């Protein structure tokens, strides 16, 4: 075959690069460099091309695996507290991007391996099918193709899998075809519909190749260990596609594009919500050696989830992140071997959680990512006794309870950031003896309690920024030495041990705690009196002299239990008396519950409302005097739902007929004052109070407040001028205690809805009552 001059020039240039460039140019890996005197294992170089073993680079994984079984996970703090960044609009998932597992090729598809006859880089040349074939043929005239082990044809313009060309490279071990356009496979080009017999091929990279499916025989003649198919448009896979791949260790089916070109059903908006990849039920059965399974950001068809039950028993690292998982069911974990699991961004899962959801993983699961999934309770954590890393970022957790963490004795790191967690008043981390890192950024923590301080003292690193914490002495002392004790960790500071809590002989030390997210603007405290944020390090009233600093650790359990052990008998006596008292009190409350509850409600309302009895809130206190002049005859309290009745019925019949002056909030409230001030002032300047009661009235918080305020005013002024108008019957179950009491002790008048004659009588009775009050 005649070769064009352009391809001949490219061949010469490629050979010159392979032969002339020094080896040091290529010795540097994307994830680290190997020293020149480091012994090189040829088999490792075949896999990585950078002279280091696969485990030395943690598989290139951002979330590093332990170097050996039982060691700590090397998840760095910088990644631990940042949260969910996105790649190309997709959520960040546990297994990360495929590039993390391909250190021998760059993101652009270029080889990073050292130069030599073993490496053939044809990437980014914009070659078509014929061009690649011709170029490889010409290269074969200059160098032996049998020596080539690393090949990249990434980012060209290939439309057919170059199987005939790859036959000329019988010893290739690493192959990248990413970034091409292999959309269709048809019988016209049957030679391109499957890979040739490449017995040594171990890693195949076919990412971003516009694949919509693969022929059933595609992998028949290869024995892959690593297969990367992410960022394609695959909608379905043949049932026996993976039968030849019994040695496969890593399978990446992540980031499948749901925008399937050419499928008419996707035009239906409803189908867009449920459409996904369709997987055969037994798809994963042949993969008996699979350890990594990545389905991140690949939405599955509803029935396709059944295929997950075929995952085999060697799988350890799994990402079901953002796959549209509807619920946690047992068949998801039949292998019982998952060590790392990501089920983040599956919003429907949280509704099905219960205490036995993860029972099948109780003896294996060590890392769980469950981010942004609307999780609101943690009772399902109890079986996971081997859990070491837990990420619950971005959920709707509000409270933490000790019993949820009681069995997590191996927990090392937990991320609870971007939830709604508030302060707690019991030590919840007493059993998590291995815990070192806690992320509580951007929650609803307002105060730092003593029990929280004891929990924090057990840590070595934590994040607390982004919370609106009250300016208190605990918080001031907590942060006092941050800016003066820099550690070796960038951006982190050590808190000197201080006597935060003085309780008997017990002392608290925070000398080993680091804040890995410290920024001054993130750790300001809130003065709720002045409603402004302050720098706690500038507050002087809580400063303590240096000679009061301590360096003692938390007391041992034996020391803290010595004193209670001496007084067991006395405790039993007090407990018995207390139980007897509670039983008698409970019997009394049972018989007099209504009266007791109403009495305390009156006391509470009086105490709360008395807070407002000052010159700043009362515009005119003369209304509290019996002999005072009144601005209005009647203060009318009603809900917006009853506004039409008030304006069309009550107002004309009062002011238009009887010259009775009404006070209506939408007409008579003074501009420039708060609603609360206007309510109190207008009530005090009204001779009589009228409540227009309906179901809408009972649902309005302001109407409820006005009813309590009216009752408080009657008690304070010792008047009996309250009129109740019932627009409708109120069911007993909806009637609050305050209204029940008023209906029992006050005469009320009910609006007749049917008879006109009864309505005339209604207005006569109401006029008479109001005119009597006016005299």
XYZ file of C-alpha atoms in Angstrom:
775
model
C 0.000 0.000 0.000
C 1.341 3.432 -0.928
C 1.731 5.813 1.994
C 1.327 9.589 1.648
C 4.181 11.933 2.385
C 2.357 13.344 5.433
C 2.116 9.975 7.153
C 5.725 9.161 6.264
C 6.860 12.397 7.942
C 4.797 11.622 11.030
C 6.395 8.195 11.214
C 9.900 9.610 11.088
C 9.018 12.166 13.779
C 7.553 9.491 16.041
C 10.579 7.268 15.738
C 12.891 10.182 16.502
C 10.895 10.907 19.667
C 11.060 7.292 20.795
C 14.795 6.967 20.169
C 16.305 10.361 20.941
C 14.438 11.762 23.977
C 16.172 11.002 27.296
C 14.485 8.569 29.642
C 14.354 11.146 32.483
C 11.742 13.122 30.561
C 9.260 10.272 30.968
C 10.241 8.942 34.358
C 7.932 11.277 36.221
C 4.431 9.930 36.882
C 1.326 12.023 37.295
C 1.067 10.928 40.929
C 4.710 11.051 41.952
C 8.267 10.458 40.852
C 10.436 7.372 41.232
C 14.046 7.796 42.290
C 16.665 6.828 39.724
C 18.238 4.290 42.085
C 14.882 2.592 42.832
C 14.852 -1.033 41.608
C 12.425 -1.363 38.713
C 10.224 -4.422 38.436
C 9.591 -4.972 34.690
C 6.089 -6.323 35.310
C 5.168 -3.213 37.305
C 6.480 -1.013 34.550
C 4.283 -2.842 32.090
C 1.237 -1.925 34.133
C 2.159 1.594 35.153
C 4.995 2.708 32.971
C 6.544 4.721 35.776
C 8.661 2.237 37.658
C 6.579 1.805 40.805
C 4.210 -0.831 42.059
C 0.486 -0.287 41.662
C -0.050 -0.036 45.436
C 2.719 2.532 45.891
C 0.511 5.049 44.151
C -2.711 4.001 45.907
C -4.023 3.100 42.440
C -3.757 6.803 41.768
C -6.871 7.080 43.911
C -7.669 10.372 45.621
C -9.192 8.483 48.574
C -6.149 6.388 49.354
C -6.468 2.775 50.433
C -4.536 1.489 53.461
C -1.050 0.313 52.525
C -1.807 -2.984 54.224
C -4.848 -4.613 55.808
C -5.915 -2.960 59.065
C -3.951 0.272 58.559
C -5.656 3.664 58.435
C -7.300 5.033 55.331
C -5.176 7.906 54.070
C -8.012 10.301 53.291
C -6.403 13.766 53.602
C -8.122 16.478 55.596
C -8.104 18.860 52.659
C -10.357 16.462 50.745
C -12.258 15.388 53.849
C -13.825 18.762 54.615
C -14.218 20.343 51.205
C -17.463 18.566 50.285
C -18.845 17.673 46.880
C -17.000 19.367 44.095
C -18.165 18.496 40.619
C -16.467 17.313 37.485
C -18.207 18.341 34.267
C -21.404 19.004 36.167
C -21.457 15.583 37.861
C -21.362 15.057 41.647
C -18.114 13.882 43.189
C -18.294 10.207 44.108
C -16.106 7.926 46.199
C -14.138 6.188 43.437
C -13.440 9.477 41.674
C -12.638 9.769 37.973
C -11.212 7.006 35.795
C -8.010 9.041 35.342
C -7.174 8.253 38.958
C -6.642 4.623 37.929
C -4.758 5.289 34.681
C -1.377 6.791 35.618
C 0.123 5.613 32.320
C -1.981 8.008 30.226
C -2.804 11.718 30.611
C -6.299 13.169 30.533
C -5.616 14.111 26.889
C -4.769 10.491 26.086
C -0.984 10.873 25.787
C 1.312 8.193 27.183
C 3.322 9.046 30.292
C 5.570 5.966 30.140
C 9.297 6.093 29.557
C 10.392 6.128 25.889
C 11.455 3.093 23.944
C 10.274 0.558 21.445
C 7.630 -0.598 23.941
C 5.568 2.627 23.673
C 3.544 3.767 20.652
C 1.700 7.072 21.094
C -0.618 7.952 18.200
C -2.949 10.159 20.250
C -4.342 13.586 19.304
C -3.333 13.306 15.607
C -6.881 13.540 14.175
C -6.293 10.389 12.144
C -9.163 8.514 10.525
C -9.425 4.724 10.254
C -7.288 4.497 7.129
C -4.718 6.923 8.492
C -4.085 4.906 11.674
C -3.740 1.705 9.685
C -1.216 3.253 7.305
C 0.785 4.890 10.075
C 1.138 1.674 12.100
C 2.179 -0.178 8.945
C 4.949 2.353 8.321
C 6.101 2.279 11.929
C 6.424 -1.492 11.552
C 8.966 -0.945 8.810
C 11.253 0.888 11.246
C 10.775 -0.827 14.635
C 9.563 -4.308 15.608
C 5.883 -4.033 16.570
C 6.196 -7.177 18.670
C 8.021 -5.070 21.307
C 5.182 -2.556 21.701
C 3.353 -2.927 25.041
C 1.822 0.547 25.569
C -0.416 1.981 22.841
C -2.579 5.108 22.736
C -4.810 5.945 19.772
C -6.880 8.337 21.858
C -8.579 11.435 20.510
C -8.446 10.665 16.835
C -11.311 10.410 14.340
C -11.765 6.648 14.374
C -15.241 5.283 13.664
C -14.285 1.586 13.617
C -12.434 -0.319 16.308
C -8.963 -0.797 14.707
C -8.935 -4.580 15.210
C -6.950 -5.441 12.031
C -4.317 -2.889 13.004
C -4.134 -4.154 16.595
C -3.363 -7.641 15.308
C 0.056 -6.303 14.359
C 0.676 -5.474 18.043
C 0.374 -8.949 19.590
C 2.094 -8.103 22.894
C 0.251 -4.897 23.787
C -0.657 -4.733 27.498
C -2.092 -1.234 27.892
C -4.409 0.191 25.211
C -6.254 3.510 25.105
C -8.889 4.151 22.415
C -10.656 6.934 24.317
C -12.103 9.994 22.660
C -13.027 8.350 19.341
C -16.472 7.755 17.814
C -17.419 4.054 17.826
C -21.158 4.631 17.819
C -22.283 1.810 15.518
C -21.321 -1.829 15.011
C -22.737 -3.589 11.918
C -22.125 -6.733 9.934
C -20.652 -4.821 7.002
C -17.477 -4.320 9.058
C -17.568 -7.538 11.064
C -13.770 -7.599 11.425
C -14.057 -4.438 13.548
C -16.818 -5.746 15.817
C -14.541 -7.488 18.289
C -11.045 -7.178 19.652
C -8.366 -9.404 18.040
C -6.622 -12.172 20.028
C -4.421 -9.998 22.247
C -3.498 -12.519 24.927
C -1.408 -10.064 26.966
C -3.838 -7.151 26.926
C -4.645 -6.249 30.550
C -5.967 -2.649 30.506
C -8.442 -1.249 27.960
C -9.481 2.398 27.979
C -12.586 3.105 25.865
C -13.900 6.170 27.648
C -15.868 8.830 25.820
C -16.225 6.807 22.607
C -19.947 7.511 22.000
C -20.714 3.814 22.546
C -24.410 2.924 22.740
C -23.793 -0.794 23.158
C -21.141 -3.442 22.497
C -21.378 -6.635 20.423
C -21.731 -9.801 22.492
C -18.430 -11.220 21.102
C -16.451 -8.014 21.588
C -14.205 -9.331 24.444
C -14.119 -12.963 23.354
C -10.372 -13.180 22.647
C -8.926 -10.980 25.434
C -8.269 -11.460 29.118
C -8.628 -7.993 30.608
C -7.931 -6.981 34.213
C -9.046 -3.333 33.935
C -11.879 -2.054 31.722
C -12.915 1.608 31.523
C -16.131 2.423 29.622
C -17.168 5.662 31.333
C -18.663 8.733 29.606
C -20.383 6.786 26.829
C -24.068 6.597 25.827
C -24.616 2.917 26.610
C -28.304 2.064 26.991
C -28.038 -1.738 27.177
C -25.446 -4.500 27.284
C -25.727 -8.087 26.019
C -26.246 -10.650 28.753
C -23.036 -12.577 27.959
C -20.791 -9.591 27.194
C -18.566 -10.208 30.250
C -18.337 -14.019 30.059
C -14.734 -13.990 28.705
C -13.574 -11.520 31.398
C -13.293 -13.858 34.378
C -9.991 -12.210 35.390
C -11.427 -8.671 35.391
C -10.512 -6.756 38.554
C -11.788 -3.235 37.798
C -14.945 -2.331 35.848
C -15.863 1.303 35.209
C -19.387 1.901 33.821
C -19.724 5.385 35.255
C -21.084 8.644 33.839
C -23.270 7.183 31.115
C -25.062 9.985 29.289
C -28.834 9.716 29.665
C -29.419 11.992 26.658
C -29.749 9.105 24.236
C -29.675 10.421 20.719
C -32.248 8.862 18.425
C -34.522 7.328 21.085
C -38.027 8.658 20.638
C -39.278 7.701 24.082
C -36.968 10.267 25.684
C -39.179 12.943 24.119
C -41.685 12.048 26.808
C -40.800 14.295 29.820
C -41.913 11.605 32.273
C -39.586 9.028 30.696
C -36.658 11.417 31.169
C -37.052 10.948 34.907
C -36.998 7.153 34.870
C -34.935 6.345 31.753
C -31.571 4.719 32.356
C -29.218 1.917 31.411
C -30.879 -1.480 31.053
C -28.725 -4.289 32.523
C -29.415 -8.043 32.233
C -30.187 -9.698 35.563
C -27.078 -11.940 35.520
C -24.671 -9.446 33.967
C -22.014 -9.590 36.720
C -22.047 -13.354 37.438
C -19.000 -14.146 35.243
C -16.833 -11.495 36.972
C -15.669 -13.787 39.772
C -12.455 -11.787 40.422
C -13.955 -8.298 40.242
C -12.883 -5.988 43.081
C -13.804 -2.472 41.810
C -17.281 -1.714 40.438
C -17.984 1.895 39.486
C -21.527 2.843 38.380
C -21.261 6.477 39.503
C -23.627 8.917 37.781
C -25.130 6.170 35.609
C -28.876 6.121 36.090
C -30.287 2.617 35.866
C -33.658 1.448 34.612
C -35.946 0.423 37.452
C -35.634 -3.290 36.662
C -31.886 -3.019 36.069
C -31.243 -2.791 39.819
C -31.905 -6.529 40.045
C -28.630 -7.023 38.156
C -26.786 -5.800 41.240
C -27.634 -9.032 43.036
C -25.270 -10.837 40.622
C -22.212 -8.976 41.975
C -19.738 -11.618 43.098
C -18.051 -12.224 46.438
C -14.665 -10.612 45.768
C -16.014 -7.126 45.130
C -14.746 -4.715 47.784
C -14.939 -1.188 46.350
C -18.340 -0.168 44.986
C -19.891 3.104 43.876
C -23.658 3.262 43.406
C -23.424 7.049 43.613
C -26.244 8.926 41.847
C -27.735 5.920 40.054
C -31.356 6.607 41.021
C -31.409 3.851 43.640
C -35.004 3.713 44.957
C -34.414 1.826 48.239
C -32.000 -0.298 50.271
C -32.887 -3.939 49.746
C -30.997 -7.098 50.705
C -30.093 -8.196 47.182
C -27.819 -5.134 46.835
C -25.372 -6.627 49.346
C -25.630 -10.390 48.777
C -21.860 -10.646 48.292
C -21.425 -9.426 51.907
C -17.850 -8.291 51.091
C -18.131 -4.559 50.372
C -15.415 -2.625 52.213
C -16.039 0.760 50.571
C -19.514 1.782 49.404
C -20.876 5.015 47.960
C -24.662 5.428 47.756
C -24.645 9.238 47.716
C -27.135 11.396 45.784
C -29.859 8.713 45.865
C -32.626 10.782 47.430
C -35.229 8.008 47.566
C -33.060 5.694 49.660
C -33.441 7.597 52.940
C -37.173 6.894 53.152
C -36.564 3.137 53.303
C -33.805 3.098 55.945
C -34.312 0.992 59.058
C -32.144 -0.607 61.739
C -31.410 -3.708 59.614
C -30.723 -1.998 56.270
C -26.973 -2.734 56.315
C -26.947 -5.948 58.340
C -25.401 -7.969 55.484
C -22.376 -5.635 55.479
C -21.857 -5.703 59.248
C -18.647 -7.738 59.044
C -17.041 -6.001 56.055
C -18.013 -2.353 55.447
C -15.285 0.114 56.470
C -16.021 3.225 54.355
C -19.516 4.543 53.622
C -20.341 7.656 51.599
C -24.008 8.685 51.935
C -23.974 12.337 50.874
C -26.852 14.568 49.772
C -29.530 11.887 50.136
C -32.077 13.476 52.523
C -30.989 11.236 55.418
C -32.711 12.396 58.608
C -32.026 9.646 61.184
C -29.103 7.345 62.047
C -30.675 4.247 63.617
C -29.399 2.196 60.645
C -25.766 2.752 61.752
C -25.948 0.253 64.606
C -24.906 -2.941 62.715
C -21.846 -1.328 61.068
C -19.345 -2.138 63.809
C -16.346 -2.210 61.439
C -17.077 1.194 59.914
C -14.001 3.441 59.838
C -14.918 6.360 57.536
C -18.444 7.816 57.288
C -19.483 10.719 55.055
C -23.003 12.105 55.634
C -22.466 15.524 54.128
C -25.438 17.527 52.854
C -28.323 15.630 54.468
C -31.094 16.847 56.808
C -29.835 15.500 60.134
C -30.971 17.628 63.076
C -30.002 15.771 66.249
C -27.238 13.340 67.181
C -27.950 10.599 69.725
C -25.475 8.542 71.725
C -27.126 5.211 70.891
C -26.499 5.758 67.154
C -22.724 5.766 67.715
C -22.525 3.214 70.534
C -21.354 0.331 68.320
C -18.982 2.335 66.079
C -15.847 1.584 68.080
C -13.656 1.529 64.941
C -14.872 4.821 63.466
C -11.943 7.090 62.548
C -13.471 9.880 60.436
C -16.974 11.248 60.073
C -18.211 14.098 57.893
C -21.482 15.671 59.105
C -21.086 19.013 57.335
C -23.948 20.896 55.669
C -26.693 19.367 57.824
C -28.961 21.010 60.424
C -27.340 19.572 63.536
C -27.787 21.591 66.731
C -25.900 21.436 70.031
C -26.139 18.301 72.175
C -26.253 17.918 75.965
C -24.945 14.398 76.367
C -21.605 12.946 75.326
C -22.390 11.093 72.119
C -18.862 9.967 71.188
C -17.940 8.119 74.381
C -17.734 4.727 72.638
C -15.992 5.850 69.448
C -12.523 5.464 70.921
C -10.763 5.401 67.530
C -12.396 8.605 66.254
C -9.913 11.284 65.200
C -11.632 13.544 62.648
C -15.099 15.125 62.729
C -16.449 17.635 60.235
C -19.331 19.773 61.573
C -19.065 22.684 59.160
C -22.177 24.630 58.189
C -24.678 23.184 60.647
C -27.074 24.839 63.117
C -24.808 24.811 66.174
C -25.514 27.918 68.268
C -23.726 27.104 71.536
C -20.853 24.909 72.678
C -21.983 22.796 75.614
C -19.807 21.023 78.169
C -20.611 17.619 76.670
C -19.642 18.825 73.214
C -16.287 19.967 74.612
C -15.607 16.540 76.083
C -16.452 14.919 72.752
C -14.129 17.304 70.909
C -11.275 16.629 73.339
C -11.103 13.051 72.027
C -10.316 14.226 68.492
C -7.135 15.182 66.679
C -8.788 17.192 63.887
C -12.172 18.802 63.349
C -14.022 21.472 61.393
C -16.607 23.784 62.950
C -16.664 26.761 60.583
C -19.817 28.225 59.108
C -21.928 27.780 62.273
C -23.639 30.741 63.937
C -22.187 30.179 67.411
C -23.071 32.435 70.342
C -20.311 34.509 71.902
C -19.626 32.640 75.142
C -16.637 31.995 77.380
C -16.479 28.389 76.226
C -16.172 29.504 72.622
C -13.649 32.253 73.421
C -11.404 29.825 75.287
C -11.894 27.234 72.558
C -10.378 29.566 69.953
C -8.035 31.665 72.056
C -4.670 30.282 70.943
C -5.510 29.235 67.394
C -3.515 31.980 65.707
C -0.487 31.405 67.949
C -0.010 27.649 67.543
C 0.612 26.785 63.929
C 1.138 23.124 63.142
C 2.762 21.353 60.246
C -0.625 20.887 58.568
C -1.274 23.850 56.202
C -4.181 25.938 57.376
C -4.547 24.050 60.653
C -3.889 25.216 64.214
C -3.521 23.565 67.576
C -5.698 24.629 70.479
C -3.781 24.984 73.730
C -5.181 23.119 76.693
C -7.268 25.405 78.910
C -9.619 24.941 81.872
C -12.762 25.282 79.796
C -14.883 23.520 82.366
C -14.063 23.452 86.078
C -16.077 20.613 87.568
C -14.735 19.170 90.797
C -11.302 17.744 90.037
C -12.046 17.015 86.385
C -10.102 18.935 83.762
C -10.447 19.132 80.013
C -7.574 19.276 77.536
C -7.807 20.272 73.876
C -4.091 20.507 73.290
C -4.054 17.924 70.494
C -7.071 19.194 68.552
C -6.592 20.844 65.165
C -9.013 22.925 63.137
C -8.367 21.933 59.543
C -10.758 24.549 58.118
C -9.817 27.621 60.157
C -10.488 31.019 58.610
C -11.269 34.033 60.766
C -14.473 34.884 58.869
C -15.742 31.317 59.357
C -15.233 31.353 63.129
C -16.824 34.650 64.132
C -19.331 34.437 66.971
C -22.788 35.992 67.134
C -23.904 38.494 69.767
C -27.658 37.884 69.657
C -28.369 40.976 71.781
C -26.848 43.381 69.284
C -27.374 41.003 66.345
C -23.816 41.373 65.085
C -20.885 39.058 64.476
C -17.733 39.534 66.537
C -14.214 38.177 66.562
C -14.112 35.950 69.685
C -10.351 36.440 69.992
C -10.921 40.166 70.642
C -13.376 39.688 73.516
C -11.713 40.586 76.825
C -14.215 39.537 79.476
C -13.420 35.820 79.119
C -9.619 36.082 78.998
C -7.695 34.087 81.609
C -4.084 34.444 82.787
C -1.431 32.142 81.367
C -0.725 30.528 84.722
C -4.199 28.972 84.638
C -3.443 26.983 81.497
C -3.411 23.229 82.072
C -1.926 20.278 80.252
C -3.732 17.445 81.931
C -5.726 14.959 79.946
C -9.224 13.695 80.569
C -9.587 11.651 83.772
C -9.621 7.905 83.440
C -12.882 6.023 83.789
C -11.717 4.526 87.097
C -11.134 7.984 88.609
C -14.469 9.354 87.519
C -16.356 6.355 88.920
C -14.737 6.257 92.393
C -16.947 8.924 93.947
C -20.335 7.590 92.700
C -19.442 4.103 93.933
C -19.393 5.335 97.560
C -22.975 6.528 97.558
C -24.990 3.703 96.003
C -27.222 3.226 99.046
C -28.102 6.907 99.249
C -28.894 6.952 95.547
C -31.299 4.013 95.929
C -33.168 5.827 98.713
C -33.536 9.018 96.703
C -34.625 7.083 93.633
C -37.305 5.233 95.597
C -38.660 8.470 97.060
C -38.618 10.126 93.658
C -40.508 7.236 92.041
C -43.165 7.285 94.764
C -43.585 11.037 94.381
C -43.906 10.715 90.605
C -46.619 8.040 90.939
C -48.678 10.191 93.324
C -48.182 13.255 91.117
C -49.214 11.328 88.025
C -52.464 10.210 89.677
C -53.227 13.781 90.697
C -52.521 15.096 87.226
C -54.762 12.424 85.714
C -57.818 13.670 87.618
C -57.101 17.427 87.423
C -55.202 17.570 84.130
C -57.422 20.161 82.396
C -57.342 22.630 85.296
C -53.610 22.206 85.909
C -52.701 22.620 82.256
C -54.893 25.671 81.876
C -53.482 27.230 85.033
C -49.910 26.888 83.762
C -50.910 28.222 80.343
C -52.303 31.340 81.997
C -49.114 31.732 84.068
C -46.938 31.261 80.971
C -48.899 33.758 78.894
C -48.834 36.302 81.696
C -45.094 35.894 82.142
C -44.378 36.216 78.431
C -46.676 39.140 77.867
C -45.485 40.990 80.925
C -42.113 41.160 79.229
C -43.620 43.602 76.752
C -45.151 45.949 79.369
C -42.660 48.757 79.025
C -42.631 52.213 77.508
C -40.926 51.010 74.356
C -43.763 48.721 73.338
C -46.865 50.488 74.669
C -47.632 53.456 72.469
C -50.308 54.582 74.916
C -50.538 53.015 78.383
C -53.646 54.997 79.338
C -55.760 52.063 78.171
C -54.732 50.201 81.306
C -56.663 52.710 83.464
C -60.384 52.268 84.039
C -61.127 55.972 83.831
C -59.062 56.499 80.668
C -60.559 57.766 77.410
C -60.718 55.204 74.654
C -59.888 55.797 70.974
C -61.939 52.845 69.781
C -65.080 51.093 70.948
C -64.093 47.626 69.743
C -60.787 45.996 68.803
C -61.601 43.305 66.245
C -59.308 40.282 65.895
C -59.874 38.204 62.769
C -57.970 36.173 60.198
C -57.447 37.219 56.590
C -59.745 34.392 55.465
C -62.635 36.122 57.276
C -61.776 39.599 55.956
C -64.747 39.644 53.534
C -67.291 39.005 56.343
C -65.758 41.736 58.504
C -65.763 44.364 55.727
C -69.109 43.438 54.134
C -71.129 42.523 57.239
C -69.587 43.710 60.507
C -68.225 47.108 59.478
C -71.439 48.480 57.824
C -73.678 47.218 60.640
C -71.470 48.703 63.372
C -70.054 51.986 62.140
C -72.777 52.608 59.576
C -75.766 51.905 61.822
C -74.820 52.264 65.478
C -71.832 54.661 65.224
C -69.654 52.081 66.983
C -66.017 52.793 66.207
C -64.093 49.607 65.209
C -60.336 49.105 65.272
C -59.251 47.021 62.263
C -55.586 46.168 61.825
C -55.477 46.869 58.093
C -56.989 50.332 58.586
C -56.010 51.561 62.028
C -52.504 50.229 62.729
C -49.978 53.084 62.824
C -47.352 53.138 60.094
C -43.728 52.883 61.231
C -44.331 50.699 64.268
C -44.003 46.931 64.560
C -47.022 44.629 64.391
C -46.565 43.617 68.032
C -46.472 47.246 69.184
C -49.607 48.092 67.225
C -51.545 45.098 68.583
C -50.727 45.906 72.219
C -51.345 49.626 71.798
C -54.650 49.260 69.943
C -55.977 46.768 72.492
C -55.126 49.162 75.308
C -56.944 51.994 73.525
C -60.087 49.933 72.842
C -63.050 49.768 75.203
C -63.981 46.234 74.212
C -62.326 43.244 72.503
C -64.038 41.114 69.862
C -62.718 37.803 68.540
C -64.120 36.613 65.173
C -63.589 32.879 65.667
C -63.358 30.375 62.796
C -61.108 27.488 61.830
C -58.933 29.979 59.913
C -58.684 32.049 63.103
C -57.308 29.021 64.965
C -54.687 28.387 62.265
C -53.335 31.961 62.369
C -50.380 32.517 64.704
C -51.181 36.233 65.058
C -54.833 35.505 65.872
C -53.742 32.973 68.489
C -51.431 35.595 69.969
C -54.213 38.192 70.021
C -56.527 35.718 71.822
C -53.888 35.077 74.510
C -53.192 38.805 74.754
C -56.888 39.560 75.151
C -57.139 37.092 78.016
C -54.029 38.584 79.609
C -55.524 42.085 79.317
C -58.748 40.975 81.024
C -56.711 39.599 83.917
C -54.540 42.715 84.136
C -57.349 45.310 83.964
C -59.934 43.152 85.769
C -62.484 43.942 83.053
C -65.034 41.613 81.568
C -65.334 43.179 78.122
C -64.681 40.339 75.679
C -67.115 39.331 72.948
C -66.783 36.065 71.056
C -68.387 35.785 67.612
C -68.415 32.275 66.153
C -68.656 32.244 62.348
C -68.826 28.444 62.262
C -68.917 25.428 64.527
C -65.469 24.508 65.835
C -64.834 20.750 66.221
C -63.829 19.852 69.744
C -60.572 18.252 68.601
C -59.502 21.520 66.943
C -60.458 23.761 69.827
C -57.408 24.909 71.852
C -57.578 24.978 75.664
C -57.652 28.759 75.879
C -60.675 29.006 73.567
C -62.401 26.113 75.351
C -62.048 27.962 78.640
C -63.354 31.231 77.154
C -66.365 29.481 75.625
C -67.149 27.933 79.015
C -66.788 31.175 80.971
C -67.944 33.845 78.473
C -71.224 34.305 76.636
C -70.676 34.027 72.911
C -72.852 34.774 69.898
C -72.972 32.640 66.768
C -73.456 33.972 63.237
C -76.515 32.392 61.570
C -75.666 31.419 58.002
C -79.091 30.416 56.651
C -81.963 32.492 58.088
C -82.132 36.225 57.306
C -84.443 36.792 60.282
C -81.914 35.202 62.603
C -79.218 37.490 61.153
C -81.349 40.547 61.996
C -81.705 39.250 65.550
C -77.911 38.640 65.624
C -77.175 42.312 64.864
C -79.701 43.540 67.478
C -78.080 41.402 70.188
C -74.581 42.508 69.164
C -75.603 46.208 69.091
C -77.092 45.907 72.550
C -73.950 44.279 73.975
C -71.616 46.869 72.441
C -73.751 49.881 73.382
C -73.925 48.600 76.975
C -70.132 48.356 77.056
C -69.861 51.870 75.554
C -71.817 53.406 78.447
